[in-house]
Every structure is written in structure tokens, then in C-alpha cells.
PDB file of C-alpha atoms in Angstrom:
ATOM      1  CA  MET A 273       0.072  -0.231   0.004  1.00  0.00           C
ATOM      2  CA  THR A 274       1.214   3.494  -1.328  1.00  0.00           C
ATOM      3  CA  LEU A 275       0.555   6.556   0.344  1.00  0.00           C
ATOM      4  CA  GLU A 276       0.081   9.713  -2.103  1.00  0.00           C
ATOM      5  CA  CYS A 277       1.827  12.520  -0.638  1.00  0.00           C
ATOM      6  CA  ASP A 278      -1.198  14.799  -1.540  1.00  0.00           C
ATOM      7  CA  SER A 279      -3.383  12.905   0.822  1.00  0.00           C
ATOM      8  CA  PHE A 280      -0.802  12.538   3.302  1.00  0.00           C
ATOM      9  CA  ASN A 281      -0.354  15.568   4.940  1.00  0.00           C
ATOM     10  CA  GLY A 282      -3.580  17.024   3.323  1.00  0.00           C
ATOM     11  CA  THR A 283      -1.758  19.820   0.916  1.00  0.00           C
ATOM     12  CA  THR A 284      -3.441  19.949  -2.761  1.00  0.00           C
ATOM     13  CA  SER A 285      -1.394  20.656  -6.089  1.00  0.00           C
ATOM     14  CA  GLY A 286      -3.088  24.125  -5.162  1.00  0.00           C
ATOM     15  CA  ASP A 287      -1.547  24.440  -2.712  1.00  0.00           C
ATOM     16  CA  ARG A 288       2.226  22.950  -3.514  1.00  0.00           C
ATOM     17  CA  GLU A 289       2.070  25.821  -6.408  1.00  0.00           C
ATOM     18  CA  TYR A 290       1.730  28.753  -3.889  1.00  0.00           C
ATOM     19  CA  TYR A 291       4.228  27.781  -2.186  1.00  0.00           C
ATOM     20  CA  HIS A 292       6.767  27.178  -4.704  1.00  0.00           C
ATOM     21  CA  GLN A 293       5.907  30.647  -6.218  1.00  0.00           C
ATOM     22  CA  TRP A 294       6.507  31.972  -2.739  1.00  0.00           C
ATOM     23  CA  MET A 295      10.047  30.118  -2.455  1.00  0.00           C
ATOM     24  CA  TYR A 296      11.008  31.204  -5.794  1.00  0.00           C
ATOM     25  CA  ARG A 297       9.851  34.711  -5.029  1.00  0.00           C
ATOM     26  CA  ILE A 298      12.047  34.321  -1.874  1.00  0.00           C
ATOM     27  CA  VAL A 299      14.972  32.578  -3.527  1.00  0.00           C
ATOM     28  CA  SER A 300      14.549  35.651  -6.363  1.00  0.00           C
ATOM     29  CA  PHE A 301      14.981  37.930  -4.378  1.00  0.00           C
ATOM     30  CA  SER A 302      18.127  37.316  -2.108  1.00  0.00           C
ATOM     31  CA  ASN A 303      19.363  36.614  -4.915  1.00  0.00           C
ATOM     32  CA  PHE A 304      19.079  40.369  -6.354  1.00  0.00           C
ATOM     33  CA  LEU A 305      20.810  41.263  -2.732  1.00  0.00           C
ATOM     34  CA  LYS A 306      23.315  38.634  -2.837  1.00  0.00           C
ATOM     35  CA  HIS A 307      24.317  40.262  -6.424  1.00  0.00           C
ATOM     36  CA  HIS A 308      23.861  44.374  -5.506  1.00  0.00           C
ATOM     37  CA  LEU A 309      25.038  44.015  -1.668  1.00  0.00           C
ATOM     38  CA  LEU A 310      28.210  41.372  -1.619  1.00  0.00           C
ATOM     39  CA  ALA A 311      30.689  43.269  -2.636  1.00  0.00           C
ATOM     40  CA  PRO A 312      29.487  47.393  -1.443  1.00  0.00           C
ATOM     41  CA  LEU A 313      29.049  45.310   2.117  1.00  0.00           C
ATOM     42  CA  CYS A 314      32.048  43.509   2.067  1.00  0.00           C
ATOM     43  CA  ILE A 315      34.545  46.378   0.879  1.00  0.00           C
ATOM     44  CA  THR A 316      32.713  48.871   4.115  1.00  0.00           C
ATOM     45  CA  GLY A 317      33.459  45.782   6.712  1.00  0.00           C
ATOM     46  CA  VAL A 318      36.630  45.337   5.038  1.00  0.00           C
ATOM     47  CA  LEU A 319      37.815  48.793   5.488  1.00  0.00           C
ATOM     48  CA  PHE A 320      35.544  48.974   8.579  1.00  0.00           C
ATOM     49  CA  ASN A 321      37.878  46.436   9.649  1.00  0.00           C
ATOM     50  CA  VAL A 322      40.474  47.454   9.504  1.00  0.00           C
ATOM     51  CA  LEU A 323      40.240  51.117  10.726  1.00  0.00           C
ATOM     52  CA  ILE A 324      39.261  48.987  14.155  1.00  0.00           C
ATOM     53  CA  VAL A 325      42.516  47.255  14.141  1.00  0.00           C
ATOM     54  CA  ALA A 326      44.496  50.163  13.503  1.00  0.00           C
ATOM     55  CA  VAL A 327      42.525  51.585  16.340  1.00  0.00           C
ATOM     56  CA  LEU A 328      42.757  49.001  19.413  1.00  0.00           C
ATOM     57  CA  LEU A 329      46.731  48.923  18.254  1.00  0.00           C
ATOM     58  CA  ARG A 330      47.889  52.057  19.321  1.00  0.00           C
ATOM     59  CA  PRO A 331      49.567  51.774  22.885  1.00  0.00           C
ATOM     60  CA  SER A 332      47.202  52.669  25.075  1.00  0.00           C
ATOM     61  CA  MET A 333      44.915  50.454  24.228  1.00  0.00           C
ATOM     62  CA  ARG A 334      46.542  47.492  24.167  1.00  0.00           C
ATOM     63  CA  SER A 335      47.116  47.450  27.499  1.00  0.00           C
ATOM     64  CA  ASN A 336      43.865  45.323  27.757  1.00  0.00           C
ATOM     65  CA  ALA A 337      43.576  42.225  27.461  1.00  0.00           C
ATOM     66  CA  PHE A 338      39.922  42.444  26.076  1.00  0.00           C
ATOM     67  CA  ASN A 339      41.406  44.927  23.222  1.00  0.00           C
ATOM     68  CA  HIS A 340      43.132  42.210  22.239  1.00  0.00           C
ATOM     69  CA  PHE A 341      41.055  39.787  21.943  1.00  0.00           C
ATOM     70  CA  LEU A 342      38.223  42.354  19.755  1.00  0.00           C
ATOM     71  CA  ILE A 343      41.675  42.916  17.546  1.00  0.00           C
ATOM     72  CA  LEU A 344      41.251  39.421  17.065  1.00  0.00           C
ATOM     73  CA  ILE A 345      37.647  38.848  16.024  1.00  0.00           C
ATOM     74  CA  ALA A 346      37.444  42.402  13.531  1.00  0.00           C
ATOM     75  CA  PHE A 347      40.839  40.915  11.467  1.00  0.00           C
ATOM     76  CA  CYS A 348      38.294  37.387  11.452  1.00  0.00           C
ATOM     77  CA  ASP A 349      35.252  39.002  10.235  1.00  0.00           C
ATOM     78  CA  ALA A 350      37.543  41.211   7.955  1.00  0.00           C
ATOM     79  CA  THR A 351      39.059  37.709   6.621  1.00  0.00           C
ATOM     80  CA  VAL A 352      35.493  35.711   6.505  1.00  0.00           C
ATOM     81  CA  MET A 353      34.439  39.150   4.319  1.00  0.00           C
ATOM     82  CA  ALA A 354      37.210  39.218   2.349  1.00  0.00           C
ATOM     83  CA  MET A 355      37.329  35.761   1.573  1.00  0.00           C
ATOM     84  CA  SER A 356      33.093  35.720   0.613  1.00  0.00           C
ATOM     85  CA  LEU A 357      33.831  38.529  -1.400  1.00  0.00           C
ATOM     86  CA  ILE A 358      36.408  36.288  -3.521  1.00  0.00           C
ATOM     87  CA  PHE A 359      34.840  33.409  -3.468  1.00  0.00           C
ATOM     88  CA  ASP A 360      30.873  33.778  -3.541  1.00  0.00           C
ATOM     89  CA  SER A 361      31.011  37.583  -6.490  1.00  0.00           C
ATOM     90  CA  GLY A 362      31.426  34.797  -9.196  1.00  0.00           C
ATOM     91  CA  ARG A 363      28.682  32.465  -8.582  1.00  0.00           C
ATOM     92  CA  GLY A 364      25.621  32.918 -10.516  1.00  0.00           C
TER      93      GLY A 364
END
């Protein structure tokens, strides 16, 4: 005995088409954002993280151990954004 998916969970082909259209819209919007916002956000993020590191590397700021942790976070964040810009910008 086999059960049809429609009879099992109560969806109809109209419901599936409705959800398919919504998922298509969401994926299309996500692709639009990725193609138009990825580069500016990554470039801005890398630049500001470099500025953060430059400020936190001042002699007066280096004495606090927590600032070393913030430098590490900024460096990792800039690295992730740079790699995302390099490797994800070519995908379509």
C-alpha cells in the first residue's frame, strides 16, 4: 500500500503551487540582494575592520587584554568578508 503525498499531509496541488511561487520569490529576492549588496557590504566591512584594528593597536589601547580579543574578532571578520567577496562574487 502506498500513500500519496497529497493525501498524507493534506496539501493540494494548488497549495504546492502557491508555496512554490513564494519560495521562488524569496530565492529571487535573495539572489538580487546577494548580487547587488555583497560587494559594497564586504568592502565597507573590511575597511572599517581595518580601521578598528588600527585604533585598537595604539599603545594606550594595547594594555587591555580585552582589546586583544577585539582585534582578533575584527581580523577574523575582515577575513571572512574578504573571502566571501572573493569566492561568492563569481557565483550566479
